[in-house]
Short mmCIF file of C-alpha atoms in Angstrom, two decimals:
data_model
loop_
_atom_site.label_atom_id
_atom_site.label_comp_id
_atom_site.label_asym_id
_atom_site.label_seq_id
_atom_site.Cartn_x
_atom_site.Cartn_y
_atom_site.Cartn_z
CA MET A 4 22.93 -5.91 33.96
CA LEU A 5 24.60 -6.93 30.79
CA TYR A 6 27.42 -9.43 29.90
CA GLN A 7 28.93 -10.01 26.46
CA LYS A 8 31.39 -12.81 25.47
CA LYS A 9 32.82 -13.93 22.22
CA LEU A 10 33.18 -17.70 21.58
CA ARG A 11 34.99 -19.24 18.64
CA PHE A 12 34.35 -22.80 17.26
CA SER A 13 36.36 -25.06 15.00
CA THR A 14 34.08 -27.18 12.82
CA THR A 15 35.35 -30.07 10.69
CA GLY A 16 32.82 -29.81 7.91
CA ARG A 17 29.09 -30.05 7.38
CA GLY A 18 27.00 -31.07 10.33
CA THR A 19 25.78 -30.18 13.84
CA TYR A 20 27.85 -29.27 16.79
CA ASN A 21 26.50 -29.37 20.29
CA ILE A 22 27.36 -26.12 22.08
CA THR A 23 25.05 -26.11 24.89
CA LYS A 24 27.87 -26.48 27.55
CA GLN A 25 29.50 -23.49 26.38
CA ILE A 26 26.41 -21.33 26.52
CA THR A 27 25.39 -22.65 29.76
CA GLU A 28 28.71 -21.90 31.28
CA ALA A 29 28.57 -18.23 29.97
CA ILE A 30 25.17 -17.89 31.63
CA GLU A 31 26.69 -19.09 34.96
CA ASN A 32 29.63 -16.68 34.61
CA ALA A 33 27.32 -13.88 33.83
CA GLY A 34 25.85 -13.72 37.26
CA ILE A 35 22.57 -12.71 35.93
CA LYS A 36 19.59 -14.52 37.56
CA PHE A 37 16.54 -13.66 35.43
CA GLY A 38 16.73 -12.39 31.67
CA ILE A 39 17.63 -13.53 28.25
CA CYS A 40 20.72 -15.05 26.52
CA HIS A 41 21.01 -14.01 22.91
CA ILE A 42 23.47 -16.17 20.79
CA PHE A 43 24.38 -14.78 17.24
CA ILE A 44 26.63 -16.47 14.75
CA GLN A 45 28.59 -13.96 12.55
CA HIS A 46 28.43 -15.95 9.39
CA THR A 47 26.18 -16.46 6.39
CA SER A 48 26.93 -20.15 5.91
CA ALA A 49 26.60 -21.67 9.23
CA SER A 50 23.52 -21.28 11.73
CA LEU A 51 22.08 -21.88 14.93
CA ILE A 52 19.26 -24.35 15.91
CA LEU A 53 17.66 -25.80 18.92
CA CYS A 54 17.27 -29.45 18.42
CA GLU A 55 16.58 -32.92 20.28
CA ASN A 56 19.44 -33.53 22.23
CA ALA A 57 19.22 -37.32 23.05
CA ASP A 58 19.12 -39.40 20.04
CA PRO A 59 21.83 -38.86 17.32
CA THR A 60 19.56 -40.21 14.49
CA VAL A 61 17.57 -37.15 14.93
CA ARG A 62 20.48 -34.81 13.61
CA GLU A 63 21.47 -37.50 11.03
CA ASP A 64 17.87 -37.44 9.66
CA LEU A 65 17.95 -33.50 9.73
CA ASN A 66 21.13 -33.43 7.79
CA ALA A 67 19.87 -35.96 5.32
CA TYR A 68 16.46 -33.93 5.05
CA MET A 69 18.34 -30.67 4.45
CA ALA A 70 20.76 -31.90 1.89
CA ARG A 71 17.62 -32.98 0.04
CA LEU A 72 15.75 -29.90 0.45
CA VAL A 73 18.68 -27.59 -0.67
CA LYS A 74 20.81 -29.65 -3.17
CA ASP A 75 24.50 -28.80 -3.31
CA GLY A 76 25.35 -27.73 -6.91
CA ASP A 77 21.66 -27.12 -7.87
CA SER A 78 21.45 -26.09 -11.61
CA LEU A 79 19.53 -22.99 -10.33
CA PHE A 80 22.56 -21.63 -8.79
CA LYS A 81 24.81 -18.94 -10.42
CA HIS A 82 26.78 -18.28 -7.27
CA LYS A 83 29.36 -21.16 -7.01
CA ASP A 84 32.61 -19.55 -6.49
CA GLU A 85 33.54 -21.56 -3.54
CA GLY A 86 32.05 -25.03 -4.88
CA PRO A 87 28.59 -26.70 -4.98
CA ASP A 88 28.01 -26.32 -1.23
CA ASP A 89 28.44 -22.46 -1.40
CA MET A 90 25.07 -21.22 -2.33
CA ALA A 91 23.42 -24.02 -0.68
CA ALA A 92 25.12 -23.03 2.67
CA HIS A 93 23.60 -19.59 2.36
CA ILE A 94 20.23 -20.91 1.71
CA ARG A 95 20.32 -23.44 4.59
CA THR A 96 21.40 -20.58 7.05
CA ILE A 97 18.48 -18.41 5.82
CA LEU A 98 16.00 -21.43 6.33
CA THR A 99 17.25 -21.72 9.95
CA GLN A 100 18.66 -19.13 12.43
CA SER A 101 21.40 -16.85 12.75
CA SER A 102 20.41 -15.97 16.28
CA LEU A 103 18.74 -17.73 19.35
CA SER A 104 17.22 -16.10 22.41
CA ILE A 105 16.83 -18.29 25.37
CA PRO A 106 15.36 -17.44 28.75
CA ILE A 107 17.29 -17.51 32.06
CA ASP A 108 15.50 -18.48 35.13
CA LYS A 109 17.12 -18.64 38.63
CA GLY A 110 20.73 -18.21 36.89
CA LYS A 111 20.07 -21.19 34.69
CA CYS A 112 19.55 -21.37 31.04
CA ASP A 113 15.88 -22.39 30.80
CA LEU A 114 15.84 -24.85 28.15
CA GLY A 115 13.32 -27.58 27.79
CA LEU A 116 14.32 -31.24 28.73
CA TRP A 117 15.09 -32.32 25.30
CA GLN A 118 16.30 -29.03 23.80
CA GLY A 119 20.03 -28.51 22.87
CA ILE A 120 21.88 -25.63 21.30
CA PHE A 121 23.69 -26.71 18.04
CA LEU A 122 25.83 -24.82 15.76
CA TRP A 123 25.03 -26.03 12.31
CA GLU A 124 28.01 -25.96 9.91
CA HIS A 125 26.69 -25.86 6.11
CA ARG A 126 30.01 -25.76 4.37
CA THR A 127 31.67 -29.22 3.55
CA ASN A 128 35.13 -28.00 4.68
CA SER A 129 36.37 -27.02 8.12
CA HIS A 130 35.69 -23.33 9.27
CA LYS A 131 36.36 -21.15 12.32
CA ARG A 132 32.98 -19.73 13.48
CA ASN A 133 32.53 -16.76 15.76
CA ILE A 134 29.64 -16.56 18.00
CA ALA A 135 28.63 -13.28 20.04
CA VAL A 136 26.82 -13.95 23.43
CA THR A 137 24.88 -11.12 24.85
CA ILE A 138 23.08 -11.66 28.37
CA MET A 139 20.77 -9.09 29.82
CA GLY A 140 18.83 -9.16 32.89
CA GLU A 141 18.85 -8.89 36.73
CA MET B 2 12.50 -3.81 34.66
CA LEU B 3 11.91 -7.44 34.05
CA TYR B 4 8.87 -9.84 34.04
CA GLN B 5 8.65 -13.35 33.59
CA LYS B 6 5.80 -15.75 33.38
CA LYS B 7 5.36 -19.61 32.53
CA LEU B 8 2.28 -20.42 30.42
CA ARG B 9 0.96 -23.93 29.66
CA PHE B 10 -1.15 -24.87 26.71
CA SER B 11 -2.96 -28.16 26.06
CA THR B 12 -3.14 -28.94 22.20
CA THR B 13 -5.46 -31.42 20.64
CA GLY B 14 -3.05 -32.45 17.85
CA ARG B 15 -1.44 -30.99 14.96
CA GLY B 16 -2.31 -27.47 13.98
CA THR B 17 -1.99 -23.75 14.94
CA TYR B 18 -3.42 -22.40 18.16
CA ASN B 19 -3.89 -18.72 18.53
CA ILE B 20 -2.12 -17.54 21.76
CA THR B 21 -2.17 -13.84 21.11
CA LYS B 22 -4.67 -13.02 23.76
CA GLN B 23 -2.55 -14.62 26.46
CA ILE B 24 0.58 -12.90 25.37
CA THR B 25 -1.18 -9.42 25.23
CA GLU B 26 -2.46 -10.11 28.79
CA ALA B 27 1.10 -11.00 30.07
CA ILE B 28 2.37 -7.74 28.43
CA GLU B 29 -0.54 -5.71 30.15
CA ASN B 30 0.22 -7.45 33.61
CA ALA B 31 4.02 -6.72 33.29
CA GLY B 32 3.52 -2.91 33.52
CA ILE B 33 6.29 -2.32 31.16
CA LYS B 34 5.68 0.60 28.73
CA PHE B 35 8.51 0.19 26.14
CA GLY B 36 10.73 -2.76 25.46
CA ILE B 37 10.57 -6.42 24.18
CA CYS B 38 8.36 -9.43 24.87
CA HIS B 39 10.17 -12.64 24.32
CA ILE B 40 8.15 -15.80 23.96
CA PHE B 41 10.03 -19.22 24.30
CA ILE B 42 8.61 -22.77 23.68
CA GLN B 43 10.40 -25.60 25.71
CA HIS B 44 9.96 -28.37 23.16
CA THR B 45 11.37 -29.64 20.01
CA SER B 46 8.20 -30.83 18.22
CA ALA B 47 5.95 -27.68 18.52
CA SER B 48 6.82 -24.13 17.56
CA LEU B 49 5.83 -20.70 17.49
CA ILE B 50 4.97 -18.50 14.39
CA LEU B 51 3.48 -15.09 13.50
CA CYS B 52 0.73 -15.73 10.99
CA GLU B 53 -2.13 -13.87 9.33
CA ASN B 54 -4.79 -13.68 11.85
CA ALA B 55 -8.12 -13.08 9.81
CA ASP B 56 -8.70 -15.78 7.28
CA PRO B 57 -8.66 -19.30 8.56
CA THR B 58 -7.96 -20.58 5.10
CA VAL B 59 -4.34 -19.18 5.49
CA ARG B 60 -3.63 -21.62 8.40
CA GLU B 61 -5.26 -24.46 6.48
CA ASP B 62 -3.12 -23.72 3.50
CA LEU B 63 0.06 -23.48 5.74
CA ASN B 64 -0.61 -26.85 7.36
CA ALA B 65 -1.20 -28.56 4.11
CA TYR B 66 1.90 -26.99 2.55
CA MET B 67 4.06 -28.05 5.77
CA ALA B 68 2.50 -31.62 5.57
CA ARG B 69 3.88 -31.83 1.93
CA LEU B 70 7.28 -30.20 2.51
CA VAL B 71 8.17 -32.43 5.57
CA LYS B 72 6.38 -35.71 5.03
CA ASP B 73 5.26 -37.89 8.03
CA GLY B 74 7.17 -41.36 7.66
CA ASP B 75 9.45 -40.16 5.00
CA SER B 76 11.63 -43.23 4.04
CA LEU B 77 14.83 -40.94 4.68
CA PHE B 78 13.89 -40.90 8.54
CA LYS B 79 15.68 -43.43 11.02
CA HIS B 80 14.25 -41.67 13.93
CA LYS B 81 10.67 -42.93 14.32
CA ASP B 82 10.33 -44.17 17.87
CA GLU B 83 7.35 -42.30 18.52
CA GLY B 84 5.55 -42.76 15.06
CA PRO B 85 5.79 -41.34 11.60
CA ASP B 86 5.14 -37.83 12.76
CA ASP B 87 8.11 -37.91 15.23
CA MET B 88 11.10 -36.96 12.95
CA ALA B 89 8.79 -34.64 10.82
CA ALA B 90 7.65 -32.64 13.95
CA HIS B 91 11.46 -32.04 14.78
CA ILE B 92 12.10 -30.65 11.19
CA ARG B 93 8.89 -28.60 11.18
CA THR B 94 10.07 -27.03 14.42
CA ILE B 95 13.65 -26.18 13.04
CA LEU B 96 12.13 -24.65 9.77
CA THR B 97 10.02 -22.42 11.98
CA GLN B 98 10.60 -20.66 15.30
CA SER B 99 11.18 -21.75 18.92
CA SER B 100 11.11 -18.21 19.91
CA LEU B 101 9.47 -14.94 19.03
CA SER B 102 10.48 -11.39 20.18
CA ILE B 103 7.69 -8.75 19.80
CA PRO B 104 8.12 -4.91 20.52
CA ILE B 105 6.05 -3.26 23.25
CA ASP B 106 5.12 0.35 22.70
CA LYS B 107 2.95 2.40 25.14
CA GLY B 108 2.43 -0.74 27.21
CA LYS B 109 0.88 -2.56 24.23
CA CYS B 110 2.05 -5.65 22.04
CA ASP B 111 3.06 -3.78 18.96
CA LEU B 112 1.99 -6.29 16.48
CA GLY B 113 1.00 -5.38 12.78
CA LEU B 114 -2.77 -5.25 11.97
CA TRP B 115 -2.81 -8.85 10.68
CA GLN B 116 -0.19 -10.41 12.78
CA GLY B 117 -1.33 -13.02 15.29
CA ILE B 118 0.79 -15.18 17.48
CA PHE B 119 0.46 -18.96 17.16
CA LEU B 120 1.62 -21.98 18.72
CA TRP B 121 2.06 -24.75 15.96
CA GLU B 122 1.66 -28.36 17.43
CA HIS B 123 3.39 -30.54 15.09
CA ARG B 124 2.56 -33.79 16.75
CA THR B 125 -0.44 -35.61 15.69
CA ASN B 126 -1.55 -36.39 19.47
CA SER B 127 -2.41 -34.06 22.06
CA HIS B 128 0.33 -32.35 24.01
CA LYS B 129 0.93 -30.01 27.12
CA ARG B 130 3.25 -27.29 25.92
CA ASN B 131 5.25 -24.96 28.10
CA ILE B 132 6.02 -21.51 27.15
CA ALA B 133 8.25 -19.09 28.97
CA VAL B 134 7.44 -15.36 28.62
CA THR B 135 10.24 -12.66 29.55
CA ILE B 136 9.37 -8.92 29.16
CA MET B 137 12.23 -6.50 29.55
CA GLY B 138 12.02 -2.58 29.18
CA GLU B 139 11.03 0.40 30.96
CA MET C 29 18.76 2.32 28.34
CA LEU C 30 16.08 1.70 25.75
CA TYR C 31 15.58 3.26 22.32
CA GLN C 32 12.81 2.74 19.89
CA LYS C 33 12.38 4.09 16.26
CA LYS C 34 9.81 3.25 13.53
CA LEU C 35 11.18 2.86 10.08
CA ARG C 36 9.12 2.89 6.85
CA PHE C 37 10.17 1.43 3.61
CA SER C 38 8.76 1.44 0.15
CA THR C 39 9.23 -1.65 -1.91
CA THR C 40 8.76 -2.01 -5.58
CA GLY C 41 7.59 -5.71 -5.53
CA ARG C 42 9.29 -9.04 -4.81
CA GLY C 43 12.94 -9.08 -3.90
CA THR C 44 15.48 -8.14 -1.20
CA TYR C 45 16.19 -4.56 -0.06
CA ASN C 46 19.52 -3.95 1.82
CA ILE C 47 18.57 -1.90 5.04
CA THR C 48 21.74 -2.44 6.83
CA LYS C 49 22.65 1.34 6.54
CA GLN C 50 19.22 2.35 8.07
CA ILE C 51 19.79 -0.09 11.13
CA THR C 52 23.40 0.94 11.51
CA GLU C 53 22.24 4.73 11.79
CA ALA C 54 19.49 3.83 14.26
CA ILE C 55 22.19 2.19 16.57
CA GLU C 56 24.46 5.12 16.26
CA ASN C 57 21.57 7.37 17.07
CA ALA C 58 20.55 5.34 20.20
CA GLY C 59 23.94 6.11 22.09
CA ILE C 60 23.90 2.52 23.37
CA LYS C 61 27.43 1.15 23.70
CA PHE C 62 26.70 -2.57 24.43
CA GLY C 63 23.39 -4.49 23.99
CA ILE C 64 20.90 -5.81 21.49
CA CYS C 65 19.20 -4.26 18.43
CA HIS C 66 15.97 -5.81 17.64
CA ILE C 67 14.25 -5.42 14.25
CA PHE C 68 10.63 -6.44 13.71
CA ILE C 69 8.62 -6.08 10.61
CA GLN C 70 4.96 -5.71 11.12
CA HIS C 71 3.55 -7.63 8.22
CA THR C 72 2.80 -11.26 7.27
CA SER C 73 3.83 -11.05 3.69
CA ALA C 74 7.34 -9.54 3.95
CA SER C 75 10.08 -10.62 6.14
CA LEU C 76 13.65 -9.99 7.35
CA ILE C 77 16.82 -12.01 6.66
CA LEU C 78 20.53 -11.69 7.26
CA CYS C 79 22.24 -12.53 3.88
CA GLU C 80 25.61 -12.51 2.18
CA ASN C 81 26.15 -8.76 1.26
CA ALA C 82 28.86 -8.73 -1.59
CA ASP C 83 27.77 -10.84 -4.63
CA PRO C 84 24.24 -9.92 -5.72
CA THR C 85 23.96 -13.41 -7.53
CA VAL C 86 23.43 -14.82 -3.93
CA ARG C 87 20.23 -12.99 -3.55
CA GLU C 88 19.14 -13.89 -7.16
CA ASP C 89 19.63 -17.44 -6.49
CA LEU C 90 17.80 -17.10 -3.12
CA ASN C 91 14.83 -15.54 -4.85
CA ALA C 92 14.88 -18.37 -7.66
CA TYR C 93 15.14 -21.13 -4.85
CA MET C 94 12.38 -19.57 -2.88
CA ALA C 95 10.02 -19.27 -5.94
CA ARG C 96 10.42 -22.82 -6.64
CA LEU C 97 10.08 -24.09 -3.01
CA VAL C 98 6.90 -22.01 -2.55
CA LYS C 99 4.99 -21.87 -5.81
CA ASP C 100 2.88 -18.78 -6.50
CA GLY C 101 -0.61 -20.21 -7.19
CA ASP C 102 -0.05 -23.63 -5.98
CA SER C 103 -3.11 -25.82 -6.46
CA LEU C 104 -2.93 -26.60 -2.73
CA PHE C 105 -3.85 -22.97 -1.84
CA LYS C 106 -7.37 -21.98 -1.07
CA HIS C 107 -6.43 -18.47 0.22
CA LYS C 108 -5.98 -16.41 -3.01
CA ASP C 109 -8.07 -13.45 -2.51
CA GLU C 110 -5.20 -11.15 -3.53
CA GLY C 111 -3.78 -13.25 -6.20
CA PRO C 112 -1.40 -16.10 -6.71
CA ASP C 113 1.39 -14.52 -4.60
CA ASP C 114 -0.81 -13.99 -1.53
CA MET C 115 -0.61 -17.30 0.16
CA ALA C 116 2.90 -17.88 -1.07
CA ALA C 117 4.06 -14.55 0.62
CA HIS C 118 2.52 -15.90 3.87
CA ILE C 119 4.52 -19.15 3.86
CA ARG C 120 7.82 -17.42 2.46
CA THR C 121 7.50 -15.12 5.57
CA ILE C 122 7.02 -18.16 7.93
CA LEU C 123 9.90 -19.86 6.43
CA THR C 124 12.25 -16.87 7.19
CA GLN C 125 12.11 -14.19 10.00
CA SER C 126 9.78 -11.57 11.22
CA SER C 127 12.46 -10.20 13.46
CA LEU C 128 16.06 -10.21 13.81
CA SER C 129 18.27 -9.50 16.84
CA ILE C 130 21.82 -8.41 16.46
CA PRO C 131 24.46 -7.59 19.16
CA ILE C 132 25.81 -4.11 19.69
CA ASP C 133 29.52 -3.92 20.78
CA LYS C 134 31.24 -0.63 21.23
CA GLY C 135 28.40 1.43 19.81
CA LYS C 136 28.40 -0.62 16.52
CA CYS C 137 26.02 -3.17 15.01
CA ASP C 138 28.16 -6.30 15.45
CA LEU C 139 27.52 -8.13 12.26
CA GLY C 140 30.09 -10.49 10.72
CA LEU C 141 31.98 -9.21 7.71
CA TRP C 142 29.68 -10.65 5.01
CA GLN C 143 26.45 -10.35 6.68
CA GLY C 144 23.83 -7.66 5.56
CA ILE C 145 20.32 -7.02 6.81
CA PHE C 146 17.56 -7.31 4.01
CA LEU C 147 13.91 -6.65 3.96
CA TRP C 148 12.50 -9.45 1.84
CA GLU C 149 9.29 -8.40 -0.08
CA HIS C 150 7.28 -11.47 -0.94
CA ARG C 151 4.47 -9.68 -2.73
CA THR C 152 4.80 -9.13 -6.54
CA ASN C 153 3.29 -5.61 -6.11
CA SER C 154 4.87 -2.42 -4.49
CA HIS C 155 4.06 -2.11 -0.51
CA LYS C 156 4.91 0.24 2.36
CA ARG C 157 6.38 -1.85 5.16
CA ASN C 158 6.83 -0.81 8.67
CA ILE C 159 9.62 -1.88 10.85
CA ALA C 160 10.01 -1.27 14.82
CA VAL C 161 13.43 -0.89 15.96
CA THR C 162 14.16 -1.49 19.68
CA ILE C 163 17.48 -1.13 21.10
CA MET C 164 18.32 -2.13 24.76
CA GLY C 165 21.57 -1.89 26.63
CA GLU C 166 24.08 0.02 28.40
#
């Protein structure tokens, strides 16, 4: 069995957005009991991560860490057509994930207790982000 | 065809643990000749990597590099409930993988000659780590 | 339905190689309308990324950034049998991807407009690189 769905999210600038609920709902709608849920973001300046879902300071620290690791407007960058966050966003995407695959067990998204699914917007401005969900199994 | 199996590993603190044998065995037990083996770790402070499997100094260097890239107790971190390695473990997980997908060819795990599958414990203490294996194919 | 294919690429040293066309062709040959295309590189010193496909300076900046993040011949490294780029190549691989999974929609590789698929050679010398493509769906 196979189920596909396109999701669209509006971001309000750089940061992490919890999309666990939307993915969990897609899995429940698919009617697939055992298998894999594949989530794919169709952009090169936003990514997907699994992250601790309880304490918001984890994601604050993560954002602060990443901003230091990949500096906006780094003097190394030649690609800056869309501003100092442009090339940084591409690198932040490549250092994280464009897709996640999560097991489905007994019709449920089989995440660990502390795992949440987050869209990570790397651009400083608002964007529309498309995610393709593909669920395969029995 | 679909096969699922839960594996549980005990770690004795930070470092890499070779789990290639357990994954290879799961594939052989599944009786699936062609397809994909998906391995998913249900935690946010331990991850999965494919790494060179022959010279142990590769993994020593990798551990040393990662300890310098993501410093325990970095003054940037506000999330430190469980000690200086707490937030560092979350970031190390996000910079590596929570899941791996490996092709199956003629009933075998189709890794390259030098590729091994490793669980990477990022916490300094011992932990129990759950891994969900899902194998799909023909 | 399941389709597998082995691809082999010759690299001419460190840098990114656009393999979108070869993957797109494999998907078209598979005759699978909806599903997932899984791409797996069987090496520990070359990796796969999705990257902006239009402006070549993006990949120049990416290469420059990675060369600074993971320094060839870092004094930390004990593993240097094959030269100063040996251990750096392993780390660069682990910080990026050994596999990519891309949705298939209406028989087409469902990438975003600006996404290209690149093989990233991390060794300074030429290499032959094997990639296993597995396509599953309906």
